[in-house]
Every structure is written in structure tokens, then in C-alpha cells.
Amino acid sequence: MKYISTRGGMQPQPFSDILLEGLATDGGLAIAQQYPQISAETLKQWRQLSYAELAFEILSLYIDDIPAADLRALTQAAYNPDLYVGEAMVPVKPLQGDMALLGLSQGPTLAFKDMAMQFLGQVFEYVLEKRDSRINILGATSGDTGSAAEYALRGKKRVNVFMLSPYGRMSAFQRAQMYSLQDDNIHNIAVKGVFDDCQDIVKQLGSDLDFKQSMQLGAVNSINWARIAAQVVYYFWGWLRATDSENQKVSFTVPSGNFGNILAGHIARQMGLPIQRLVLATNENNVLEEFFRTGIYRPRSAEKTYATSSPSMDISRASNFERFVFDLVGRDATKLKALWAQLADQGYFDLSDLLPVLQEQYGFVAGQSDHADRLNTIAQTYKATGVLIDPHTADGVKVAAEYLEQGIPMLVLETALPAKFSETIEEAMGEPAPVPEHLQHLNDLPQRVLVMDADVAQIRAYMEQNV
Ligand SMILES: *Cc1c(COP(=O)(O)O)cnc(C)c1O
């Protein structure tokens, strides 16, 4: 398996060569040269596999430059059931009728990002060891991504993590989760500013090519291909749990922000997994919902990106969307480049002539939800089923209900557990979300965090002294 760029300007490369990179050399995104096809017979054989075994089978189709025995060990380590709470690592939790949750948030940070990040941590360490190389991850986070990355990379040899977070702007739970890590290779820096200030510092340091090279700077953001590939696994897992025959279809609803999660669903469907619909759910930041409804893609400015009660979906420029559009335009890199040039020039592009293709050939539909919907969905779901859901998952459940079809299981991806976003749970339910037992003492643990001004020079100096 080789990887090409969506912009057409990269020689095909094996997995390990694209693993540590952010953008492809031509500014595009790396994508598999073709999608491996899975037969009904293979699906049947996969029914008895554990999650780790299934992950090995699927990832080995995308990673052929790591020996099978080693890749198996990496998947066993990433998907060791001891790292995940509950009896089933990825349970299917029935709601009402044909609707159920796919429980992706049982990992160390209680959000679905653990599912991919745990594998990324393993494969990073492995490839760096093989190449006798090191990497310094610099990132900015307002919550979920940073903590998932830190829990996946803590204690890893050859990796340092420098994670900028906005001082005083994360929830007490999120702070305790990140700042209680005492590993020497994890550096939490609370920046006196907002998330955008953190992001700007990361961009400034990353665009300084000398610094980038001398520091062996890397990222673990959502365009990382290994994360996408690892996410493909749970669509297969969910389908296998929700069906008992190979011709049965399942629909998935995905609370979406950067289009990473649902892109993996698209890839699973292209691989032949019998998926009826991919239902994209947004919050008030509905740029993607608008695209799938009208065919027009019009990202918004930072000022028009609202802060909502499903904050991990407050995104207006979905970084992975380019990979899907590449498939949509028939993998024509020239066409794709023209669309992105138009985006830069005019702020939008119009693919409304492809609307029927989006729905019929690719199975995509979309819907949106707002704060009142979330509160209502959280309360109603609890009342009807006894299951407490987080605000992001609530966006999904709300939209999923609009696309239910008789006899077709609808799996809503549970992207976080409610304990992470307890303020909104309290608003909906009148009381805070229960904290899983093993995390009840999190708030009492000592915290290790450096508070700094939003000053690039200061942060650069700290990094240079601490690698
Ligand atoms: C990251 C995240 C999302 C959005 O996922 P994308 O892959 O960016 O579309 C949704 N919900 C939660 C809780 C998240 O952390």
C-alpha cells in the first residue's frame, strides 16, 4: 500500500514515511492509493475476532512496511482491554428501537480520540526506534485532543510533548486530567490567552523552518493518516456487533467537527462494509451540514465560529474534508486544486451538481442541533432509556432520529462520556454527571503545569531547554 497526495504532487510513499509528517510536501493530504476491498466471506471470519485482532487485520491492509508480528504487537498494546473501562472495550449500548450507541469513549481520557491516539502512540515509538530518530510534538488544545495525545505518548521513548492550553479556560475535569500527568516527557504549558493564541504560537513556531528542523517538530493533529486508519476499525467492529448476516446494512451517525471520524466511516464504506447511511451531525457550527444539504462549502471566519456546549465540534474549517472531496471529484487532483484555489479566492465552492452522488453513491446525509436540542436530547434519552449521554453524542442522537429507517440498525458514535462535560449535564439534568470510579480522585492529584505569557520567544526558549 502506498500513499499519494490529494494535490497530486507527491511520489507514492509507504506508511512509515507519511506517519510523522503533517501536510504532504505539496500542501495536500496523504491518502491511500486505493481502498482494499473486503468480501462478505472475510467479514464473516472477522466476527469472532477481539478488537485488537480486528485492528491488526484492518491496519495490516494499510501498513505493509511494518512486519506482521510487530504490527500485531502494536495493536495488542494499543487495544489492551486493561486500558479501557467496562467489560467490552467498545460496547454497543442499546437506546430505543433500532438506535444504539457505539461506545468509543471507554479509553483513558473518556473520548473517542483515545481509540486512534493509543495506536498512534505505539506506532510512533516503534518507527522512531527503527529510524533511530526523535520527535517533539508541539500542539494546542482546548481539551480532548491534547489529553488523548498526552495519555497515548506519556512515558514514550524518543517523544516529548509540549501542549499549550488556554490558562483558566478548560473545565476542572479537563485540567485535572492533563495536568496530573507527572511523566518527564509531558510538558503542559498554560498560556495566558485563549485557544486561538495557543494555536497561533504553534503556527508561528511550526512555520520557522530552522526551528522545525533543529527541534524535529511534529504534530498529532487530526489530519494524521494513522489516526484515520485506526478509526476505520471501529466501523467494522460496530457493524459486526449490530448484525448477524453479511448482507445486512447498518447506518452510522457521527457528531462531526474536523471530519476525521466520519471520513473513517466513508473509507469503511468504500472498502465494502455494508453501510446504508453516513449521517453527519453538527452543532450550531453547521458548515458541513450546509455542504451535505446544498452542495456549497463555505467555511466561516473565527468570529463566526460560535462557542457552544459541544465545544469539540466548534470548527468551521474541517481539516479532513479535502480527503473526502478528493474521492468525490473522482480523485482528480487538478479538479481538487482548482476547488481549493477557489476557496482561497472567493471563500466557497459549489458542488451542488453532485448532490445526488453524495446521497446515492456515498450515502451521506446531514443534520444539525443546537443548545436547546442538546439539553432536551440528554434529558429525554435518560428518561426513556436510563443512558446518560454527553452533549456531543446528544447532537448525534438528535440528528440520528431524523434518519431512522425501519429494520436498519442506527449506531450513533459516542464521542465522549458525560463526566467530561458535566456543566451541560447539570443544566439538562439538574445534577452533575457521575464520574467513573477510577477517576474519582483525579481532582486530588498534584498538578504539573507551567503558566506562561502568550509569548513565542518564551515558549521557544522553554522547548529548547527541555528536549
Ligand atoms: C474531536 C471530537 C469530535 C469531532 O470529531 P472529528 O473527527 O473532528 O469530526 C466530536 N466529539 C468529541 C467529543 C470530540 O472530542
Short mmCIF file of C-alpha atoms and ligand atoms in Angstrom, two decimals:
data_model
loop_
_atom_site.label_atom_id
_atom_site.label_comp_id
_atom_site.label_asym_id
_atom_site.label_seq_id
_atom_site.Cartn_x
_atom_site.Cartn_y
_atom_site.Cartn_z
CA MET A 1 0.00 0.00 0.00
CA LYS A 2 1.34 3.39 -1.00
CA TYR A 3 0.11 6.88 -0.21
CA ILE A 4 -0.39 9.78 -2.58
CA SER A 5 -1.31 13.43 -2.03
CA THR A 6 -4.76 14.87 -2.70
CA ARG A 7 -2.98 17.64 -4.64
CA GLY A 8 -1.17 15.17 -6.89
CA GLY A 9 2.38 16.39 -6.24
CA MET A 10 3.91 13.62 -4.13
CA GLN A 11 5.65 10.42 -5.19
CA PRO A 12 3.80 7.40 -3.75
CA GLN A 13 5.21 6.64 -0.30
CA PRO A 14 4.84 3.79 2.20
CA PHE A 15 3.02 4.24 5.51
CA SER A 16 6.05 4.86 7.73
CA ASP A 17 7.20 7.75 5.54
CA ILE A 18 3.94 9.65 5.83
CA LEU A 19 3.40 8.77 9.50
CA LEU A 20 5.44 11.57 11.04
CA GLU A 21 4.54 14.28 8.54
CA GLY A 22 1.72 16.78 8.78
CA LEU A 23 0.80 18.01 5.32
CA ALA A 24 2.13 16.30 2.20
CA THR A 25 5.09 18.06 0.54
CA ASP A 26 2.73 19.75 -1.96
CA GLY A 27 0.40 21.10 0.73
CA GLY A 28 -2.21 18.35 0.25
CA LEU A 29 -3.13 15.43 2.48
CA ALA A 30 -1.78 11.90 2.22
CA ILE A 31 -4.35 9.31 1.20
CA ALA A 32 -4.28 5.59 0.35
CA GLN A 33 -3.70 4.97 -3.36
CA GLN A 34 -6.70 2.64 -3.32
CA TYR A 35 -9.08 1.21 -0.73
CA PRO A 36 -8.66 -2.53 -0.08
CA GLN A 37 -11.89 -4.49 -0.72
CA ILE A 38 -13.36 -6.70 1.98
CA SER A 39 -15.55 -9.63 0.92
CA ALA A 40 -18.61 -10.99 2.73
CA GLU A 41 -16.60 -14.14 3.44
CA THR A 42 -13.88 -12.13 5.20
CA LEU A 43 -16.47 -10.18 7.19
CA LYS A 44 -17.89 -13.48 8.38
CA GLN A 45 -14.48 -14.68 9.52
CA TRP A 46 -13.92 -11.43 11.39
CA ARG A 47 -16.96 -11.97 13.62
CA GLN A 48 -15.00 -13.89 16.24
CA LEU A 49 -12.02 -11.57 16.48
CA SER A 50 -11.22 -9.46 19.53
CA TYR A 51 -10.94 -5.70 18.98
CA ALA A 52 -7.13 -5.90 18.91
CA GLU A 53 -7.20 -8.76 16.40
CA LEU A 54 -9.65 -6.92 14.18
CA ALA A 55 -7.46 -3.81 14.38
CA PHE A 56 -4.49 -5.89 13.22
CA GLU A 57 -6.42 -7.32 10.25
CA ILE A 58 -7.61 -3.92 9.06
CA LEU A 59 -4.46 -1.93 9.76
CA SER A 60 -2.27 -4.53 8.05
CA LEU A 61 -4.12 -3.67 4.81
CA TYR A 62 -2.87 -0.08 5.14
CA ILE A 63 0.53 -0.70 6.73
CA ASP A 64 2.71 -3.14 4.81
CA ASP A 65 6.12 -1.76 5.76
CA ILE A 66 5.97 -3.00 9.36
CA PRO A 67 6.45 -6.79 9.79
CA ALA A 68 3.17 -8.53 10.69
CA ALA A 69 4.39 -9.83 14.04
CA ASP A 70 5.44 -6.32 15.09
CA LEU A 71 2.20 -4.73 13.91
CA ARG A 72 0.29 -7.37 15.84
CA ALA A 73 2.22 -6.48 18.99
CA LEU A 74 1.48 -2.77 18.46
CA THR A 75 -2.25 -3.36 18.07
CA GLN A 76 -2.29 -5.67 21.11
CA ALA A 77 -0.62 -2.95 23.19
CA ALA A 78 -2.89 -0.15 21.93
CA TYR A 79 -6.07 -2.20 22.38
CA ASN A 80 -5.21 -3.91 25.64
CA PRO A 81 -8.59 -4.19 27.46
CA ASP A 82 -6.92 -3.04 30.71
CA LEU A 83 -6.68 0.47 29.26
CA TYR A 84 -10.44 0.68 28.72
CA VAL A 85 -13.16 0.71 31.35
CA GLY A 86 -16.05 -1.74 31.26
CA GLU A 87 -16.27 -5.32 30.15
CA ALA A 88 -16.43 -4.74 26.41
CA MET A 89 -13.79 -2.33 25.14
CA VAL A 90 -16.20 -0.94 22.56
CA PRO A 91 -19.72 -1.87 23.67
CA VAL A 92 -22.91 -1.37 21.71
CA LYS A 93 -25.35 0.26 24.13
CA PRO A 94 -29.00 -0.06 23.02
CA LEU A 95 -31.16 3.05 23.16
CA GLN A 96 -34.68 2.88 21.74
CA GLY A 97 -35.85 0.78 18.79
CA ASP A 98 -33.15 0.35 16.20
CA MET A 99 -30.92 3.05 17.70
CA ALA A 100 -27.84 2.24 19.78
CA LEU A 101 -24.63 3.92 20.86
CA LEU A 102 -21.24 2.66 19.74
CA GLY A 103 -19.25 3.12 22.95
CA LEU A 104 -15.95 4.59 21.80
CA SER A 105 -15.19 6.53 24.97
CA GLN A 106 -14.10 3.85 27.40
CA GLY A 107 -10.41 4.73 26.98
CA PRO A 108 -8.08 6.67 29.32
CA THR A 109 -9.46 10.16 28.56
CA LEU A 110 -13.15 9.24 28.12
CA ALA A 111 -13.37 10.40 24.50
CA PHE A 112 -13.26 8.56 21.17
CA LYS A 113 -9.92 10.15 20.27
CA ASP A 114 -8.25 7.58 22.51
CA MET A 115 -9.19 4.85 20.03
CA ALA A 116 -6.84 6.24 17.39
CA MET A 117 -4.34 8.01 19.63
CA GLN A 118 -3.46 4.85 21.56
CA PHE A 119 -2.40 3.20 18.32
CA LEU A 120 -0.57 6.33 17.19
CA GLY A 121 1.48 6.34 20.41
CA GLN A 122 2.55 2.75 19.81
CA VAL A 123 3.41 3.12 16.15
CA PHE A 124 5.28 6.43 16.69
CA GLU A 125 7.53 4.86 19.28
CA TYR A 126 8.14 1.86 17.03
CA VAL A 127 9.01 3.81 13.88
CA LEU A 128 11.22 6.29 15.76
CA GLU A 129 13.13 3.39 17.32
CA LYS A 130 13.64 1.76 13.91
CA ARG A 131 14.90 5.02 12.43
CA ASP A 132 16.93 5.95 15.49
CA SER A 133 15.13 9.25 15.44
CA ARG A 134 13.26 11.51 17.87
CA ILE A 135 10.26 13.77 17.68
CA ASN A 136 8.99 16.74 19.67
CA ILE A 137 5.26 17.13 19.45
CA LEU A 138 4.00 20.68 19.70
CA GLY A 139 0.26 21.15 19.95
CA ALA A 140 -2.52 23.41 21.11
CA THR A 141 -5.63 22.07 22.76
CA SER A 142 -8.85 23.26 24.28
CA GLY A 143 -9.42 19.81 25.77
CA ASP A 144 -9.95 16.46 24.09
CA THR A 145 -7.13 16.21 21.57
CA GLY A 146 -4.39 17.31 23.94
CA SER A 147 -5.33 14.94 26.69
CA ALA A 148 -5.76 11.96 24.34
CA ALA A 149 -2.31 12.70 22.86
CA GLU A 150 -0.68 13.03 26.26
CA TYR A 151 -2.15 9.79 27.59
CA ALA A 152 -1.04 7.98 24.43
CA LEU A 153 2.51 9.40 24.43
CA ARG A 154 3.29 9.58 28.16
CA GLY A 155 6.49 7.77 29.02
CA LYS A 156 7.24 7.01 25.35
CA LYS A 157 10.90 6.99 24.47
CA ARG A 158 12.09 9.40 21.78
CA VAL A 159 8.98 11.57 22.12
CA ASN A 160 8.43 14.83 24.02
CA VAL A 161 5.06 16.52 24.12
CA PHE A 162 4.68 20.29 24.52
CA MET A 163 0.98 21.02 24.82
CA LEU A 164 -0.33 24.57 25.01
CA SER A 165 -3.71 25.11 26.64
CA PRO A 166 -5.57 28.35 27.41
CA TYR A 167 -4.96 29.31 31.05
CA GLY A 168 -8.12 29.13 33.15
CA ARG A 169 -10.36 28.17 30.24
CA MET A 170 -10.67 24.43 30.48
CA SER A 171 -13.05 22.57 32.76
CA ALA A 172 -11.76 21.43 36.15
CA PHE A 173 -12.00 17.84 34.95
CA GLN A 174 -10.01 18.51 31.79
CA ARG A 175 -7.33 20.38 33.76
CA ALA A 176 -7.03 17.60 36.30
CA GLN A 177 -6.85 15.04 33.54
CA MET A 178 -3.97 16.71 31.71
CA TYR A 179 -2.04 18.45 34.43
CA SER A 180 -1.92 15.49 36.80
CA LEU A 181 0.41 13.64 34.41
CA GLN A 182 3.86 13.54 36.03
CA ASP A 183 5.79 11.91 33.16
CA ASP A 184 9.04 13.71 32.31
CA ASN A 185 8.26 13.77 28.58
CA ILE A 186 4.95 15.59 29.01
CA HIS A 187 5.11 19.39 29.22
CA ASN A 188 1.84 21.16 29.91
CA ILE A 189 2.04 24.88 29.27
CA ALA A 190 -0.95 27.01 30.25
CA VAL A 191 -0.82 30.12 28.09
CA LYS A 192 -2.31 33.38 29.38
CA GLY A 193 -4.70 33.82 26.48
CA VAL A 194 -7.42 31.98 24.57
CA PHE A 195 -7.19 28.86 22.42
CA ASP A 196 -6.50 30.91 19.27
CA ASP A 197 -3.42 32.42 20.95
CA CYS A 198 -2.15 28.90 21.63
CA GLN A 199 -2.84 27.89 18.05
CA ASP A 200 -1.06 30.99 16.72
CA ILE A 201 2.06 30.19 18.72
CA VAL A 202 2.06 26.63 17.35
CA LYS A 203 1.70 28.00 13.81
CA GLN A 204 4.45 30.57 14.26
CA LEU A 205 6.93 28.05 15.66
CA GLY A 206 5.96 25.49 13.02
CA SER A 207 6.50 27.93 10.15
CA ASP A 208 10.06 28.69 11.33
CA LEU A 209 11.76 26.04 9.21
CA ASP A 210 15.09 26.20 11.09
CA PHE A 211 13.37 25.70 14.40
CA LYS A 212 11.18 22.99 12.94
CA GLN A 213 14.17 21.06 11.68
CA SER A 214 16.52 21.53 14.60
CA MET A 215 13.75 20.60 17.03
CA GLN A 216 12.42 17.68 14.97
CA LEU A 217 8.99 19.18 15.42
CA GLY A 218 5.96 17.02 14.80
CA ALA A 219 2.21 17.07 15.27
CA VAL A 220 -0.51 14.58 16.15
CA ASN A 221 -3.41 16.61 14.76
CA SER A 222 -6.49 15.22 13.14
CA ILE A 223 -5.05 15.08 9.60
CA ASN A 224 -2.62 12.37 10.68
CA TRP A 225 -3.34 9.38 8.45
CA ALA A 226 -2.59 6.79 11.14
CA ARG A 227 -5.41 8.23 13.23
CA ILE A 228 -7.85 7.95 10.33
CA ALA A 229 -6.80 4.36 9.57
CA ALA A 230 -7.18 3.35 13.22
CA GLN A 231 -10.68 4.84 13.25
CA VAL A 232 -11.78 2.68 10.32
CA VAL A 233 -11.56 -0.32 12.66
CA TYR A 234 -14.49 0.62 14.89
CA TYR A 235 -16.91 0.98 11.99
CA PHE A 236 -16.23 -2.66 11.16
CA TRP A 237 -16.46 -3.56 14.85
CA GLY A 238 -19.79 -1.77 15.24
CA TRP A 239 -21.21 -3.35 12.08
CA LEU A 240 -20.10 -6.84 13.22
CA ARG A 241 -21.79 -6.35 16.62
CA ALA A 242 -25.04 -4.95 15.16
CA THR A 243 -25.63 -7.65 12.52
CA ASP A 244 -25.76 -11.40 12.21
CA SER A 245 -25.67 -11.84 8.47
CA GLU A 246 -23.30 -10.44 5.88
CA ASN A 247 -25.86 -8.71 3.67
CA GLN A 248 -27.42 -6.66 6.47
CA LYS A 249 -26.91 -2.91 6.39
CA VAL A 250 -26.21 -0.54 9.25
CA SER A 251 -26.30 3.27 9.37
CA PHE A 252 -23.91 5.38 11.44
CA THR A 253 -24.43 8.86 12.85
CA VAL A 254 -21.28 10.81 13.61
CA PRO A 255 -21.01 14.01 15.70
CA SER A 256 -18.55 15.89 13.50
CA GLY A 257 -16.03 18.70 13.68
CA ASN A 258 -12.85 18.20 11.67
CA PHE A 259 -14.42 15.44 9.55
CA GLY A 260 -11.85 12.91 10.80
CA ASN A 261 -14.24 10.50 12.45
CA ILE A 262 -16.80 10.32 9.64
CA LEU A 263 -14.06 10.18 6.99
CA ALA A 264 -13.08 6.84 8.51
CA GLY A 265 -16.70 5.74 8.06
CA HIS A 266 -16.57 6.77 4.41
CA ILE A 267 -13.41 4.71 3.96
CA ALA A 268 -15.01 1.67 5.66
CA ARG A 269 -17.96 2.01 3.27
CA GLN A 270 -15.63 2.29 0.27
CA MET A 271 -13.93 -0.90 1.46
CA GLY A 272 -17.24 -2.70 1.03
CA LEU A 273 -18.66 -2.59 4.56
CA PRO A 274 -22.47 -2.67 4.13
CA ILE A 275 -23.21 0.82 5.42
CA GLN A 276 -26.58 2.26 4.46
CA ARG A 277 -26.14 5.87 5.52
CA LEU A 278 -23.43 8.02 6.98
CA VAL A 279 -25.31 10.68 8.91
CA LEU A 280 -23.22 13.73 9.68
CA ALA A 281 -24.31 15.70 12.75
CA THR A 282 -23.12 19.22 13.52
CA ASN A 283 -23.94 21.72 16.23
CA GLU A 284 -24.63 25.40 15.50
CA ASN A 285 -21.38 25.47 13.54
CA ASN A 286 -23.08 23.84 10.58
CA VAL A 287 -20.68 24.42 7.67
CA LEU A 288 -20.59 20.69 6.88
CA GLU A 289 -24.33 20.20 7.36
CA GLU A 290 -24.81 23.01 4.84
CA PHE A 291 -22.50 21.30 2.37
CA PHE A 292 -24.32 17.98 2.52
CA ARG A 293 -27.68 19.75 2.23
CA THR A 294 -26.82 22.21 -0.55
CA GLY A 295 -23.51 21.15 -2.12
CA ILE A 296 -21.96 24.50 -1.22
CA TYR A 297 -18.93 24.55 1.04
CA ARG A 298 -18.41 27.88 2.75
CA PRO A 299 -16.13 27.83 5.82
CA ARG A 300 -16.62 30.67 8.29
CA SER A 301 -14.25 33.08 9.93
CA ALA A 302 -13.13 32.66 13.54
CA GLU A 303 -15.58 35.38 14.67
CA LYS A 304 -18.47 33.47 13.12
CA THR A 305 -17.47 30.20 14.76
CA TYR A 306 -19.62 30.01 17.87
CA ALA A 307 -18.56 28.67 21.26
CA THR A 308 -21.18 26.01 22.00
CA SER A 309 -21.92 23.40 24.63
CA SER A 310 -20.47 20.72 22.33
CA PRO A 311 -17.11 22.52 22.13
CA SER A 312 -15.10 19.78 20.40
CA MET A 313 -17.28 20.34 17.32
CA ASP A 314 -16.79 24.13 17.22
CA ILE A 315 -14.92 24.04 13.95
CA SER A 316 -15.62 25.88 10.74
CA ARG A 317 -12.79 24.69 8.51
CA ALA A 318 -12.81 20.89 8.64
CA SER A 319 -9.22 19.81 8.11
CA ASN A 320 -10.00 16.34 6.76
CA PHE A 321 -12.73 17.36 4.35
CA GLU A 322 -10.25 17.63 1.46
CA ARG A 323 -9.72 13.86 1.57
CA PHE A 324 -13.41 13.21 1.02
CA VAL A 325 -13.72 15.80 -1.75
CA PHE A 326 -10.77 14.12 -3.48
CA ASP A 327 -12.85 10.94 -3.74
CA LEU A 328 -15.97 12.91 -4.64
CA VAL A 329 -14.32 14.52 -7.69
CA GLY A 330 -13.13 11.13 -8.89
CA ARG A 331 -9.64 11.50 -7.38
CA ASP A 332 -8.83 14.20 -9.90
CA ALA A 333 -6.06 16.25 -8.21
CA THR A 334 -6.33 19.03 -10.80
CA LYS A 335 -10.02 19.48 -10.06
CA LEU A 336 -9.34 19.38 -6.35
CA LYS A 337 -6.65 22.03 -6.57
CA ALA A 338 -8.99 24.26 -8.56
CA LEU A 339 -11.65 23.94 -5.85
CA TRP A 340 -9.20 24.88 -3.10
CA ALA A 341 -7.92 27.78 -5.16
CA GLN A 342 -11.50 29.00 -5.49
CA LEU A 343 -11.94 28.58 -1.76
CA ALA A 344 -8.92 30.81 -1.13
CA ASP A 345 -10.12 33.36 -3.71
CA GLN A 346 -13.85 33.52 -3.16
CA GLY A 347 -14.40 31.82 0.17
CA TYR A 348 -16.57 28.98 -1.12
CA PHE A 349 -17.05 26.32 -3.76
CA ASP A 350 -20.21 24.89 -5.24
CA LEU A 351 -20.61 21.16 -5.94
CA SER A 352 -24.42 21.20 -5.95
CA ASP A 353 -24.45 19.27 -9.23
CA LEU A 354 -23.00 16.35 -7.23
CA LEU A 355 -25.75 16.33 -4.57
CA PRO A 356 -27.40 13.15 -5.91
CA VAL A 357 -23.99 11.45 -5.98
CA LEU A 358 -23.32 12.48 -2.37
CA GLN A 359 -26.51 10.87 -1.20
CA GLU A 360 -26.96 7.91 -3.51
CA GLN A 361 -23.41 6.84 -4.23
CA TYR A 362 -21.75 7.88 -0.98
CA GLY A 363 -24.70 7.53 1.41
CA PHE A 364 -24.15 10.90 3.09
CA VAL A 365 -26.93 12.90 4.74
CA ALA A 366 -26.66 15.53 7.47
CA GLY A 367 -28.46 17.40 10.20
CA GLN A 368 -27.74 19.90 12.94
CA SER A 369 -28.67 20.57 16.51
CA ASP A 370 -28.45 23.47 18.95
CA HIS A 371 -28.07 24.01 22.68
CA ALA A 372 -31.77 23.53 23.46
CA ASP A 373 -31.78 20.32 21.36
CA ARG A 374 -28.82 19.00 23.32
CA LEU A 375 -30.39 19.65 26.72
CA ASN A 376 -33.63 18.13 25.54
CA THR A 377 -31.97 15.08 23.98
CA ILE A 378 -29.85 14.42 27.08
CA ALA A 379 -32.90 14.59 29.36
CA GLN A 380 -35.22 12.64 27.04
CA THR A 381 -32.68 9.90 26.33
CA TYR A 382 -32.06 9.44 30.03
CA LYS A 383 -35.75 9.35 30.80
CA ALA A 384 -36.54 6.83 28.07
CA THR A 385 -33.51 4.55 28.35
CA GLY A 386 -31.58 5.27 31.55
CA VAL A 387 -28.49 6.07 29.47
CA LEU A 388 -26.76 9.39 30.17
CA ILE A 389 -25.09 10.86 27.08
CA ASP A 390 -22.61 13.71 26.66
CA PRO A 391 -23.50 16.88 24.68
CA HIS A 392 -21.59 15.82 21.51
CA THR A 393 -23.24 12.42 21.48
CA ALA A 394 -26.54 14.25 22.04
CA ASP A 395 -26.01 16.18 18.79
CA GLY A 396 -25.68 12.77 17.15
CA VAL A 397 -28.74 11.21 18.79
CA LYS A 398 -30.88 14.22 17.86
CA VAL A 399 -29.93 14.02 14.18
CA ALA A 400 -29.96 10.20 14.04
CA ALA A 401 -33.65 10.23 14.99
CA GLU A 402 -34.38 12.17 11.79
CA TYR A 403 -32.87 9.43 9.61
CA LEU A 404 -34.08 6.21 11.22
CA GLU A 405 -35.22 3.58 8.73
CA GLN A 406 -37.30 0.55 9.62
CA GLY A 407 -35.17 -2.54 10.23
CA ILE A 408 -31.81 -0.82 9.75
CA PRO A 409 -29.75 -0.52 12.93
CA MET A 410 -28.58 3.04 13.57
CA LEU A 411 -25.34 3.29 15.52
CA VAL A 412 -24.60 6.72 17.00
CA LEU A 413 -20.91 7.16 17.76
CA GLU A 414 -20.49 8.02 21.42
CA THR A 415 -17.66 10.52 21.15
CA ALA A 416 -17.25 11.32 24.85
CA LEU A 417 -18.58 10.29 28.25
CA PRO A 418 -20.80 12.79 30.11
CA ALA A 419 -18.33 13.22 33.02
CA LYS A 420 -16.14 15.28 30.71
CA PHE A 421 -18.81 17.89 30.12
CA SER A 422 -20.60 17.91 33.41
CA GLU A 423 -21.63 21.59 33.31
CA THR A 424 -24.05 20.89 30.45
CA ILE A 425 -25.24 17.66 32.04
CA GLU A 426 -26.09 19.65 35.16
CA GLU A 427 -28.05 22.12 33.07
CA ALA A 428 -30.01 19.31 31.40
CA MET A 429 -30.50 17.00 34.38
CA GLY A 430 -30.29 19.22 37.44
CA GLU A 431 -27.29 17.32 38.73
CA PRO A 432 -23.74 16.69 37.57
CA ALA A 433 -22.66 13.61 35.64
CA PRO A 434 -21.28 10.72 37.66
CA VAL A 435 -17.50 10.38 37.45
CA PRO A 436 -16.25 6.85 36.68
CA GLU A 437 -14.95 5.23 39.83
CA HIS A 438 -11.31 5.02 38.80
CA LEU A 439 -11.21 8.80 38.21
CA GLN A 440 -12.94 9.97 41.35
CA HIS A 441 -9.68 11.04 42.97
CA LEU A 442 -8.37 12.84 39.90
CA ASN A 443 -9.04 16.26 41.42
CA ASP A 444 -6.92 15.47 44.47
CA LEU A 445 -3.80 14.60 42.49
CA PRO A 446 -0.93 17.11 42.35
CA GLN A 447 -0.82 19.05 39.08
CA ARG A 448 2.24 19.82 36.99
CA VAL A 449 1.74 22.79 34.67
CA LEU A 450 3.76 25.83 33.67
CA VAL A 451 1.93 29.11 33.28
CA MET A 452 3.42 31.38 30.60
CA ASP A 453 2.56 34.56 28.75
CA ALA A 454 1.38 34.22 25.14
CA ASP A 455 4.93 34.92 24.08
CA VAL A 456 6.52 32.90 21.29
CA ALA A 457 10.11 33.65 22.37
CA GLN A 458 9.50 32.44 25.91
CA ILE A 459 7.89 29.21 24.76
CA ARG A 460 10.59 28.61 22.18
CA ALA A 461 13.27 29.03 24.86
CA TYR A 462 11.50 26.63 27.19
CA MET A 463 11.31 23.99 24.46
CA GLU A 464 14.98 24.37 23.57
CA GLN A 465 15.96 23.89 27.18
CA ASN A 466 13.75 20.86 27.66
CA VAL A 467 14.38 18.44 24.81
C1 LIG B 1 -12.98 15.56 18.32
C2 LIG B 1 -14.38 15.37 18.77
C3 LIG B 1 -15.46 15.39 17.86
C4 LIG B 1 -15.29 15.71 16.39
O1 LIG B 1 -14.61 14.70 15.71
P1 LIG B 1 -13.98 15.00 14.24
O2 LIG B 1 -13.14 13.81 13.94
O3 LIG B 1 -13.14 16.25 14.43
O4 LIG B 1 -15.09 15.20 13.30
C5 LIG B 1 -16.74 15.14 18.36
N1 LIG B 1 -16.95 14.91 19.67
C6 LIG B 1 -15.93 14.87 20.57
C7 LIG B 1 -16.26 14.62 21.99
C8 LIG B 1 -14.62 15.11 20.17
O5 LIG B 1 -13.62 15.08 21.06
#
